[in-house]
XYZ file of C-alpha atoms in Angstrom:
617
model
C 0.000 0.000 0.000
C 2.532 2.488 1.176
C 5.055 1.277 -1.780
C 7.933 0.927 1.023
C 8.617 -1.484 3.881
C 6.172 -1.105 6.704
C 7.913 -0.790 9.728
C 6.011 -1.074 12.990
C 7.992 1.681 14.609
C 6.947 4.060 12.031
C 3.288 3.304 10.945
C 2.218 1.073 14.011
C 1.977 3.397 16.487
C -0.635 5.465 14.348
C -2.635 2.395 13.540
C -2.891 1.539 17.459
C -3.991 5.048 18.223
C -6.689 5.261 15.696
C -7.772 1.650 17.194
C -8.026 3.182 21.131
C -9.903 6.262 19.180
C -12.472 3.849 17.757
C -13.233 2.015 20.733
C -13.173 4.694 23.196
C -15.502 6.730 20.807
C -17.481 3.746 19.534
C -17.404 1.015 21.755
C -19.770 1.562 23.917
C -22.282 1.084 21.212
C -21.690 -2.682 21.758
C -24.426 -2.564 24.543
C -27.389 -1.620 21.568
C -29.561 -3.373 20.711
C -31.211 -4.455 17.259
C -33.395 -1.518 15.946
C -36.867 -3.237 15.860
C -38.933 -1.054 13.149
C -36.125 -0.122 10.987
C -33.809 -1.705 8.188
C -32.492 -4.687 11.091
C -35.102 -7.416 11.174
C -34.687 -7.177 6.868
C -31.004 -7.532 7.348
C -30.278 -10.021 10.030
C -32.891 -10.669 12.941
C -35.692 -12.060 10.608
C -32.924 -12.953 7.838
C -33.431 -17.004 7.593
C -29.980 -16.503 4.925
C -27.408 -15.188 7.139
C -27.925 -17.943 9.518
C -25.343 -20.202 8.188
C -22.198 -19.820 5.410
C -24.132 -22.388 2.751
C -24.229 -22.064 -0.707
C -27.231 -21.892 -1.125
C -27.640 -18.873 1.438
C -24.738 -17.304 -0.597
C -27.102 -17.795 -3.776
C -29.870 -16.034 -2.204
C -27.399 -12.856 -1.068
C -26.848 -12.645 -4.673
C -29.983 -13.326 -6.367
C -32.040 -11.436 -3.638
C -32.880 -7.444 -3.021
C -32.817 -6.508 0.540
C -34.237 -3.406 1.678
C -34.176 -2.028 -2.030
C -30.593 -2.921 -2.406
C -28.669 -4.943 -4.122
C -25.601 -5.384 -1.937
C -24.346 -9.507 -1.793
C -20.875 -9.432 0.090
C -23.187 -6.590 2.585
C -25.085 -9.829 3.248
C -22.512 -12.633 3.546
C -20.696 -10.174 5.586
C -24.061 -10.984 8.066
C -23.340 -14.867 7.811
C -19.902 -14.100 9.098
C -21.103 -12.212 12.218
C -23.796 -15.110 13.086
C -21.157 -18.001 12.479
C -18.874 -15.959 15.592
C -21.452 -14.039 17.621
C -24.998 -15.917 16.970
C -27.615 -13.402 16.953
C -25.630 -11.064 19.664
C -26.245 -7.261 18.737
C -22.638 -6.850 20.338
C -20.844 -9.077 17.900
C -22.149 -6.931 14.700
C -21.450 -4.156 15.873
C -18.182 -4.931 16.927
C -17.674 -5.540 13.351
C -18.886 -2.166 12.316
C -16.545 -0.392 14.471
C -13.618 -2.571 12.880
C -14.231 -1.666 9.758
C -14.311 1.675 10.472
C -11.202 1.806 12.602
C -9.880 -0.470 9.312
C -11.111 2.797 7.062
C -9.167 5.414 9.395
C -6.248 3.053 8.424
C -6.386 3.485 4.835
C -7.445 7.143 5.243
C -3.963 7.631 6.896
C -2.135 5.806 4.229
C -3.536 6.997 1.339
C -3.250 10.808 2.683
C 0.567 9.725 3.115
C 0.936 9.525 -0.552
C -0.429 13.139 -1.168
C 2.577 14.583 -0.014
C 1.169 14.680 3.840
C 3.380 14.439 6.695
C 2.749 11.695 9.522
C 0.788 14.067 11.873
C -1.240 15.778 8.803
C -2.408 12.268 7.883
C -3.001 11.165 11.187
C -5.227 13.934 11.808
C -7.068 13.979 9.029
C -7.293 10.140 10.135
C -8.916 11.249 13.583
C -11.167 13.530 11.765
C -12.595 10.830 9.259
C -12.628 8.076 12.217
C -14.229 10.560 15.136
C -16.968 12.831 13.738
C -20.131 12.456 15.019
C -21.528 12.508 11.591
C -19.780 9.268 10.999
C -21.946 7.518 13.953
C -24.577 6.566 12.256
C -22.785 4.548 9.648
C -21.162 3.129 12.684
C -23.296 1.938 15.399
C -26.400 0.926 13.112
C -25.737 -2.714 12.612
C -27.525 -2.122 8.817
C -24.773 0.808 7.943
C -22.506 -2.350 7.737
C -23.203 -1.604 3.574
C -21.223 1.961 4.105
C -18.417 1.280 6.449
C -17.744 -2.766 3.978
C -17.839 -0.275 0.977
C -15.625 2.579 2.160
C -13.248 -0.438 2.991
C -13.186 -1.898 -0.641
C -13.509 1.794 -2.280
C -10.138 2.897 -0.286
C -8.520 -0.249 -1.620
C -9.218 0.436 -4.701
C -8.465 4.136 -4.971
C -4.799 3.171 -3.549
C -4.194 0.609 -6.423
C -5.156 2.536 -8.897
C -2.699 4.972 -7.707
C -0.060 2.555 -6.916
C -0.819 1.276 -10.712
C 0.115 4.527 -12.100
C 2.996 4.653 -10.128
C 4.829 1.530 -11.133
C 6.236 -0.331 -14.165
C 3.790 -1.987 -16.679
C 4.058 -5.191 -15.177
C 3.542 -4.634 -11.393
C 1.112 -1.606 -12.442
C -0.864 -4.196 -14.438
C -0.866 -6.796 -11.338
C -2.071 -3.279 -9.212
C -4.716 -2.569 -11.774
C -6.604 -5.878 -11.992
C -6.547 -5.419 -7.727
C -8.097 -2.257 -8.014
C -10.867 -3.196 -10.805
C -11.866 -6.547 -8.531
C -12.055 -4.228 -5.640
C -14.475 -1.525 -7.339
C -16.666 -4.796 -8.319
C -16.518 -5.753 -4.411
C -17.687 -2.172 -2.940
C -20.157 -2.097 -5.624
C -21.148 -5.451 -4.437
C -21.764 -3.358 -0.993
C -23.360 -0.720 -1.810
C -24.339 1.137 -5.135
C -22.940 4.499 -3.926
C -19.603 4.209 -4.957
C -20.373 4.192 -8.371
C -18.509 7.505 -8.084
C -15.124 5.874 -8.484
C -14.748 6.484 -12.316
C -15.067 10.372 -11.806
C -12.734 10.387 -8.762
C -9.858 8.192 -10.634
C -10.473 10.530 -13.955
C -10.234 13.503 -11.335
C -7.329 11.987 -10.204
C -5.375 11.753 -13.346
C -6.431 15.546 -14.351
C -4.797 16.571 -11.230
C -2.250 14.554 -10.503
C -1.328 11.923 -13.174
C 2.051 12.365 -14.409
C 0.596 10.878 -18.184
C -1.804 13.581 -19.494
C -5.622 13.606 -20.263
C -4.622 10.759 -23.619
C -6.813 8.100 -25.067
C -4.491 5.514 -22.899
C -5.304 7.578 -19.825
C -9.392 7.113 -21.121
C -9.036 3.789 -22.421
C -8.253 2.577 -18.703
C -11.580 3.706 -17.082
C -13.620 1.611 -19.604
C -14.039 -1.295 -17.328
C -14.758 0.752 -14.045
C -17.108 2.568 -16.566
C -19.263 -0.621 -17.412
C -19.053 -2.293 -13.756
C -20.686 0.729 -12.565
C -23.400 1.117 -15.210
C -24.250 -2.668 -14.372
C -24.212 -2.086 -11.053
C -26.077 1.293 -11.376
C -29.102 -0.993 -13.840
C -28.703 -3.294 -10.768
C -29.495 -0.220 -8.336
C -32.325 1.335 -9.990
C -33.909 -1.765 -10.240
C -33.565 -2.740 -6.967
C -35.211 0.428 -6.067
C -38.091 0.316 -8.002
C -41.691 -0.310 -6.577
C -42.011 -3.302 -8.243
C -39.247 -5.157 -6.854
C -40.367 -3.998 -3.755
C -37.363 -1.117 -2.515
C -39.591 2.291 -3.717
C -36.706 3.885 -2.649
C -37.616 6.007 -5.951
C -39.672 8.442 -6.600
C -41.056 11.131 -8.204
C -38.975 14.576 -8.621
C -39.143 16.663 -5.084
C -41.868 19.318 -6.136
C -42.557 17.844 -8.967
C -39.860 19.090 -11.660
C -35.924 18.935 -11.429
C -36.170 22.735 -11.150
C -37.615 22.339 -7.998
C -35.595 19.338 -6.984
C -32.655 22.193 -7.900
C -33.946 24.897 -5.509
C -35.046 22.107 -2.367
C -31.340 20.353 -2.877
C -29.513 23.624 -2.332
C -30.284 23.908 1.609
C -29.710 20.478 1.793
C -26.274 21.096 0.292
C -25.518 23.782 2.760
C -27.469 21.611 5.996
C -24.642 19.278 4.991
C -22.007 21.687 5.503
C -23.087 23.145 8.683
C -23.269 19.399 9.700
C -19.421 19.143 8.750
C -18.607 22.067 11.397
C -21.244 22.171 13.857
C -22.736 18.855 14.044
C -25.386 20.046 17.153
C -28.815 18.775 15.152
C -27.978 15.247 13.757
C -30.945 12.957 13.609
C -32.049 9.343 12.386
C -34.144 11.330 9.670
C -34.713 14.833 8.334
C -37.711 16.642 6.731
C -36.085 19.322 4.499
C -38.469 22.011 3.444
C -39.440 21.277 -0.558
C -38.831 24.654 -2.560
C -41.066 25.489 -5.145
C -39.411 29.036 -5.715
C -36.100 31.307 -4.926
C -37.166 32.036 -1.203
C -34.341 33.511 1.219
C -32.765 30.301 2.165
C -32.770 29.198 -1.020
C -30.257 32.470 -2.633
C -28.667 32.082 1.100
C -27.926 28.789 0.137
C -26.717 29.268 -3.375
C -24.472 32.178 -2.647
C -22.866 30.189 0.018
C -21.862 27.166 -2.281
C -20.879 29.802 -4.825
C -17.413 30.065 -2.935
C -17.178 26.544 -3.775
C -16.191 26.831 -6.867
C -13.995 30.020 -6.507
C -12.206 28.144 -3.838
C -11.436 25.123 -5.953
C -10.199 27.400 -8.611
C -7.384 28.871 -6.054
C -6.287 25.246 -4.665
C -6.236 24.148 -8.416
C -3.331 26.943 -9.093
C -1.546 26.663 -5.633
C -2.081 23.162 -4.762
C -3.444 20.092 -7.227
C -3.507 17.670 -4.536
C -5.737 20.065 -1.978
C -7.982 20.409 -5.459
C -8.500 16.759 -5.829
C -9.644 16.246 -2.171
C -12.211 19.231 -2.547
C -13.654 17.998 -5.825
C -14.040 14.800 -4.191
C -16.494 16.081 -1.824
C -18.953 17.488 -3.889
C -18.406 14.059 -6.287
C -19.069 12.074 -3.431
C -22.481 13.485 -2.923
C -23.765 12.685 -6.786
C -25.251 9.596 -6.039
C -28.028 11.368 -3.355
C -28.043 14.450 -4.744
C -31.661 13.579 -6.229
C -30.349 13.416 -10.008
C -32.333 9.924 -10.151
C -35.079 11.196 -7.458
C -35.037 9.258 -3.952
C -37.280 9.152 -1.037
C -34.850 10.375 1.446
C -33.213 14.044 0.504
C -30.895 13.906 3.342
C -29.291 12.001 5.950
C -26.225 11.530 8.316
C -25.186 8.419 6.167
C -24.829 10.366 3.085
C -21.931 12.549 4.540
C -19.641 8.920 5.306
C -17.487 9.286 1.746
C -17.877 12.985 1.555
C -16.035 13.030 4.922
C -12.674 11.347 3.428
C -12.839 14.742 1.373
C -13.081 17.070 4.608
C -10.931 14.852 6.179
C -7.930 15.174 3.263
C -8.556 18.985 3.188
C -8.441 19.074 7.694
C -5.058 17.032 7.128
C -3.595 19.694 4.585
C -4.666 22.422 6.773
C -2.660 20.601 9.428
C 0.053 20.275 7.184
C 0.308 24.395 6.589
C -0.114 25.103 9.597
C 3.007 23.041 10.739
C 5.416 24.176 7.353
C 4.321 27.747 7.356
C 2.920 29.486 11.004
C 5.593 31.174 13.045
C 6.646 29.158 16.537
C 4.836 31.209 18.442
C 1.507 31.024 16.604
C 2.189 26.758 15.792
C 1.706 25.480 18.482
C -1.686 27.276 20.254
C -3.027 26.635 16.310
C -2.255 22.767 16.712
C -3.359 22.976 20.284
C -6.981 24.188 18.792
C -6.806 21.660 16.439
C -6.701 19.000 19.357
C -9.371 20.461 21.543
C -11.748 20.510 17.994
C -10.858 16.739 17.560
C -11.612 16.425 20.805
C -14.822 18.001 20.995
C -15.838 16.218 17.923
C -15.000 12.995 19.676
C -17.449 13.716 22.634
C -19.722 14.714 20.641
C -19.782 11.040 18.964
C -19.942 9.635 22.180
C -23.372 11.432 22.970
C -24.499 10.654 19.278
C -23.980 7.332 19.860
C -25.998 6.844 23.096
C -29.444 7.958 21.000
C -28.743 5.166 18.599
C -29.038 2.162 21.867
C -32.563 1.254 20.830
C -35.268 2.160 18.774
C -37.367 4.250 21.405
C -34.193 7.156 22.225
C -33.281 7.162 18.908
C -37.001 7.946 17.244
C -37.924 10.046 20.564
C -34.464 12.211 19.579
C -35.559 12.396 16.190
C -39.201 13.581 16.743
C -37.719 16.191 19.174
C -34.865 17.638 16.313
C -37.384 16.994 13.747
C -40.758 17.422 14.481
C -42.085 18.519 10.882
C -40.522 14.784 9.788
C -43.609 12.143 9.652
C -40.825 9.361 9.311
C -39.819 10.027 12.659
C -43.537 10.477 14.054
C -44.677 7.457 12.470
C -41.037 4.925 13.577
C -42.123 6.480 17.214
C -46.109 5.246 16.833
C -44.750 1.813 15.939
C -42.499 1.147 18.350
C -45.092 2.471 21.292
C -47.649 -0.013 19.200
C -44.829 -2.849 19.603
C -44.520 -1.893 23.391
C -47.995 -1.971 24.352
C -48.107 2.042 25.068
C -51.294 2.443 22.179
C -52.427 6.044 23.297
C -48.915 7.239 22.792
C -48.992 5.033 19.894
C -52.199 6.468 18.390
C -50.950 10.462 19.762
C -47.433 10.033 17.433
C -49.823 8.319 14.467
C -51.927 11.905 14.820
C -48.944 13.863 14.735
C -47.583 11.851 11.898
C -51.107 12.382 9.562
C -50.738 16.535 10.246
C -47.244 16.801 8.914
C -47.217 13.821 6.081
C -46.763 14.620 2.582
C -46.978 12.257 -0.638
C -46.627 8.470 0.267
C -46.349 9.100 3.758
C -49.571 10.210 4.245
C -50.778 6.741 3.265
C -48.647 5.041 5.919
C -49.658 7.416 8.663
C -53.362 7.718 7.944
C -53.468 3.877 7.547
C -51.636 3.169 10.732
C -53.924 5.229 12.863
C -56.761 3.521 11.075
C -55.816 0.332 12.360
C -54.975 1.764 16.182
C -58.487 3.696 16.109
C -60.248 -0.153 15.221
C -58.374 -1.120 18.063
C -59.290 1.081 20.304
C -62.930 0.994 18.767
C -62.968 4.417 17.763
C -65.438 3.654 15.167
C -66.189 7.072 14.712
C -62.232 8.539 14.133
C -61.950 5.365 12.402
C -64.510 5.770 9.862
C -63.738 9.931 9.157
C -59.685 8.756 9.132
C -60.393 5.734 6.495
C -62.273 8.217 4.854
C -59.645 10.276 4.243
C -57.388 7.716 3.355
C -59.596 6.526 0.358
C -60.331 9.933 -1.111
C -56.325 10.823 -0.993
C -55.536 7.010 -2.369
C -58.729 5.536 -3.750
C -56.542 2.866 -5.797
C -54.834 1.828 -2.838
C -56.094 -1.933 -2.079
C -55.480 -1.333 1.848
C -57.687 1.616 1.963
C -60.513 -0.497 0.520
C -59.434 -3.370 3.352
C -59.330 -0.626 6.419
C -63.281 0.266 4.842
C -64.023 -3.425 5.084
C -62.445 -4.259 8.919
C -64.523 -0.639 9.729
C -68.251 -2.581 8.840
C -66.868 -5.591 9.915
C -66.887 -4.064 13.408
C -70.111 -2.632 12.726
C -71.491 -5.742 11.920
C -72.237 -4.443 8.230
C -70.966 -8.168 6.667
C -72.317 -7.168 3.356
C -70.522 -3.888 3.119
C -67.264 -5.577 4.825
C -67.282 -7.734 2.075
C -68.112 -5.331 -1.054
C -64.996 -3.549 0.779
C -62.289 -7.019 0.934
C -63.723 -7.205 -3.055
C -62.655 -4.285 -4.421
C -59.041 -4.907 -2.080
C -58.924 -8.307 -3.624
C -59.699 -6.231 -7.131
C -56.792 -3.821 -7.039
C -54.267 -6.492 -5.131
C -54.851 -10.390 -5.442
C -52.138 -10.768 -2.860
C -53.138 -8.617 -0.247
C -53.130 -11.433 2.377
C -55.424 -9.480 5.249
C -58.366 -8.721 2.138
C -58.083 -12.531 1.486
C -58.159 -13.828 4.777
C -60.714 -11.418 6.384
C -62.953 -11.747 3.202
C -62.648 -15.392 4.019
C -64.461 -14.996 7.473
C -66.642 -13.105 6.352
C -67.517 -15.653 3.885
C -67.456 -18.057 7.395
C -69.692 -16.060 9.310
C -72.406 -16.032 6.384
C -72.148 -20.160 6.158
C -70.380 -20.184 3.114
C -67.417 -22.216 3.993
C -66.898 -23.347 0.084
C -65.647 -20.235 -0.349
C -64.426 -19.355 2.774
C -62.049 -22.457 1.945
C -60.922 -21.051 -1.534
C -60.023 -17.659 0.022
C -58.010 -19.411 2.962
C -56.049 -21.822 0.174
C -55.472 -18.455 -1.721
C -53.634 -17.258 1.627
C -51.603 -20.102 1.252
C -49.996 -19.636 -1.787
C -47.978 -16.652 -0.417
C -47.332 -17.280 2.980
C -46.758 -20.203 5.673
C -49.782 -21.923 7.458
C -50.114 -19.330 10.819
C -52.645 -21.269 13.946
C -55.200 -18.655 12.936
C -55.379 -19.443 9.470
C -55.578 -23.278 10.296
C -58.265 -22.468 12.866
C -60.293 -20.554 9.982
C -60.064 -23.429 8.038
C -61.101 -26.118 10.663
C -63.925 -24.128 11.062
C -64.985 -24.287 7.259
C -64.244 -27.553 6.705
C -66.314 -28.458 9.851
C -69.390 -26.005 8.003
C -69.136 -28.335 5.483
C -69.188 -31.693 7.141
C -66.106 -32.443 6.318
C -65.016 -33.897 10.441
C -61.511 -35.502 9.575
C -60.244 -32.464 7.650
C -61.093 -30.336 10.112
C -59.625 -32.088 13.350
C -56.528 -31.870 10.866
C -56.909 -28.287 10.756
C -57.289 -27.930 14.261
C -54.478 -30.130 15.534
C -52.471 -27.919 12.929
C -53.610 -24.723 14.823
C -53.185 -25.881 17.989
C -49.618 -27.554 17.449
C -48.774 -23.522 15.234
C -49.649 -22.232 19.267
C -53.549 -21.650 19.279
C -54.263 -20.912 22.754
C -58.091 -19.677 23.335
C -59.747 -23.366 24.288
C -62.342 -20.909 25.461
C -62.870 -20.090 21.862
C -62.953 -23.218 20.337
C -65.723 -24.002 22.629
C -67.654 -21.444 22.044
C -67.702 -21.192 18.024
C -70.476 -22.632 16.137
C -68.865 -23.347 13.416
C -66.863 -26.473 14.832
C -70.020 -28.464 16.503
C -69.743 -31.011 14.543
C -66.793 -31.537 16.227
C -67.214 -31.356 19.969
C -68.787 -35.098 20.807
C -65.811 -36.439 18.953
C -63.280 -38.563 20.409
C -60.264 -36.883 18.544
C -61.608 -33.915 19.339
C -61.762 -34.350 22.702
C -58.703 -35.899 23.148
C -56.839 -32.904 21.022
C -58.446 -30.658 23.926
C -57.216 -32.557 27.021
C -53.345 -32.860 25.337
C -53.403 -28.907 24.758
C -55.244 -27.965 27.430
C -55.977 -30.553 30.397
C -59.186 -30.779 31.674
């Protein structure tokens, strides 16, 4: 990597302080636990694949979209962790943080080749490794994607320069390392599809070969792994492969999009300095014309490019490491539109920008400052590294579960409906269903677009809960007249008469689900009881099998089906069906007693003896 022999007396010592700075920063994290309503149970907790290192759970990481991604070695990565730590929170983590301290590494080696001293690099090192901006990517078990890519993407970008450093025949050796590891971080996550640019950057500024077809020819292959990968990306992203991480243009044109991204741009760079606000999500305002913050904005990035022009006749190498910060951002800067305009994550390559440009500032400061001025500049250097470092340290505490961290995010976010709705579920999960149904309110008043459906359908399903027929019935109302196309509006409508006892209006309302979804699972099943509760088990029992062409026999379902099968005389199929439920954890023998529908059951033998080996007497 460093293109000399690595001596432990020079480099070690620098690797086993950025190691103490990860843990003491980070490893408290270890104590989290698995974030219950978010990205986790996809990953890893309810992720049957990771559970072993088979081939065949190595074919499903790379024939499968998670979450809307396509990321394969992000997944195997998982199988890893569970071989060592079993389903311990502690043990992925743990791997997060190494990989990050293994990042910092690379950071300081690679900022060792642009003409950096030790202590420039090392800082810049500190920067990357402690900012509280990085936490996120850090201490969420599903940000393994950024930290595993960052890894491969730093490998690559040091043997690509390594490759233009040596002879053809070790460059070529170099070359084919630094193309396999571009295919791995893409492999990880899509986001580094930025690689190409940075390398092409790279050789305008630095190259000693100029801008030639040669020079070209040579990003051809990075050029096609990351258009497959990018096909790979936007398909995994799309509705119908079940990410929606797409979407339609923020305000509804890119000129628009172009006015909204502009605070975001500057949001990030007050993050960079004063990282005081960070949260799990944001709800940037969406700009539909030049307001104040908007020309605020667009004046301030202005010095951007002014700035780069000065580096770029002074210093090449300061040039590359600021072009590579705006580059970095590309991939979220809503040029292909995304559901998420901003977020902590989205700053973790951006940072090895800031963190080059901290290290060169480091670097003056130390060739050029007089004595007297040196050392109180280092000295506030320190106490900012410092600060940042505590800083993470706090960050990190909001991220132990999923109630501080959506609790921290409703209080630095309030206009987000994200963060409202992430809080309703996880008081739903715990039991707490008036704070549940207060954050679902608060979610429905500051939604916009597709999260208006969640929210509204959410507290339609806490109102029937709660039997709140009435704010049922006006919410569900406004859920269909907003999405009138959406099948589980038409389902909420049919649980609403259900509970009214209005069978054929619940069932006119589980049609028209059925209608605009066949595989809406609750439309099926509930339009099956209500098919049960009007004795018509024939087709009761063809709604039920339906059910069971998309998901696993559950002890309801096989309850629902005893019962039909019993309608329709049918006495061994349905002590099948029962024994089923019962043995899937059916535990109401109260219920079973009391239902109708299974009297043709309750003299029998079987039956009887199926009672007293569940139940007892």
């Amino acid at each position: 990597m460093t293109g000399s022999t690595f001596s432990w007396k020079e480099q070690g010592a620098p690797f086993i302080l950025l190691l103490f700075a990860a843990f003491a920063v980070f490893g408290l994290s270890m104590n989290h636990d698995f974030l219950l309503n978010w990205d986790d149970p996809a990953y890893v907790t309810k992720n049957e694949s990771i559970k072993a290192i088979t081939w065949p759970n190595i074919k499903t990481a790379f024939s499968t979209f998670y979450v809307g991604n396509y990321a394969p070695l992000h997944i195997i990565s998982y199988m890893f962790d569970f071989s060592v730590w079993g389903g311990r929170p502690a043990g992925f983590i743990f791997s997060n943080i190494l990989c990050h301290w293994a990042n910092s590494v690379l950071v300081y080696l690679l900022l060792c080749r642009f003409s950096l001293g030790r202590i420039a690099a090392l800082a810049a090192a500190l920067l990357f490794l402690v900012h509280p901006v990085q936490v996120e990517s850090v201490v969420w078990i599903s940000q393994r994607k950024n930290v595993l890519s960052m890894f491969f993407y730093l490998v690559s970008l040091t043997m690509y320069i390594r490759y233009k450093e040596l002879p053809d025949k070790g460059g070529r050796a170099t070359y084919v390392i630094s193309l396999v590891a571009f295919l791995a971080a893409l492999l990880t996550k899509s986001v580094v599809v930025i690689l190409p640019l940075i390398l092409l950057l790279y050789d305008f500024c630095l190259s000693k070969e100029r801008l030639t077809s040669r020079v070209l020819l040579d990003k051809i292959p990075y050029l096609l792994v990351a258009i497959g990968s990018g096909y790979l990306a936007m398909l995994s992203q799309s509705a119908e492969y079940g990410g929606g991480g797409r979407t339609g243009y923020p305000g509804g044109d890119p000129f628009t999009t172009f006015l909204t991204m502009l605070p975001v741009f500057t949001g990030y760079v007050q993050m960079v300095f004063w990282p005081a606000k960070l949260s799990a999500v944001y709800a940037p305002e969406i700009k539909t014309f030049m307001d104040w913050e908007v020309v605020r904005a667009g004046f301030l990035l202005s010095a951007l490019p002014a700035g780069a022009i000065l580096a770029f006749r002074q210093n090449r190498h300061l040039f590359f490491w600021i072009m590579a910060i705006p580059t970095a951002l590309l991939p979220v800067a809503q040029i292909v539109p995304l559901v998420t305009l901003m977020n902590d994550r989205y700053l973790y390559f951006p940072m090895l920008g800031v963190a080059a440009c901290f290290g060169f500032l480091v670097n003056k400061i130390q060739s050029s400052a007089t004595r007297s001025w040196r050392t109180p500049a280092i000295a506030l250097l320190l106490i900012l590294l410092a600060v940042y470092a505590i800083a993470a340290v706090n960050r990190s505490h909001v991220w132990q579960n999923s109630t501080a961290l959506w609790q921290d995010a409703t209080v630095k976010q309030p206009a987000s409906a994200v963060a409202w709705l992430m809080l309703g579920e996880i008081y739903e999960k715990g039991g707490r269903y008036a704070d549940a149904i207060a954050s679902q309110e608060r979610a429905s008043r500051v939604c916009r677009g597709v999260e208006c459906r969640l929210a509204l359908r959410k507290l339609s399903e806490l109102y029937l809960r709660a039997d709140s027929l009435d704010k049922a019935g006006q919410t569900i109302e406004t859920l269909l007249r907003l999405f009138p196309q959406a099948a589980e509006s038409h389902a909420l409508l049919g649980h609403l008469h259900y509970q009214n006892n209005d069978l054929k209006s619940a069932e006119t309302s589980y049609l028209n689900a059925r209608k605009l979804d066949p595989r809406m699972i609750t439309a099926l099943n509930a339009l099956g009881n209500v098919y049960l509760a009007t004795a018509r088990p024939a087709l009761a029992m063809q709604e039920f099998r339906q059910v069971l062409t998309y998901t696993a026999l559950t002890a309801e379902l096989a309850y629902s089906m005893a019962c039909a099968e019993a309608l329709q005389g049918n006495r061994q199929s349905a002590l099948n069906y029962l024994d089923q439920a019962l043995r899937l954890g059916y535990t109401r023998p109260d219920s079973i007693w009391q239902t109708p529908e299974l009297d043709l059951l309750k003299n029998d033998r079987e039956f009887l003896s199926l009672m007293q080996r569940y139940f007892g007497k």
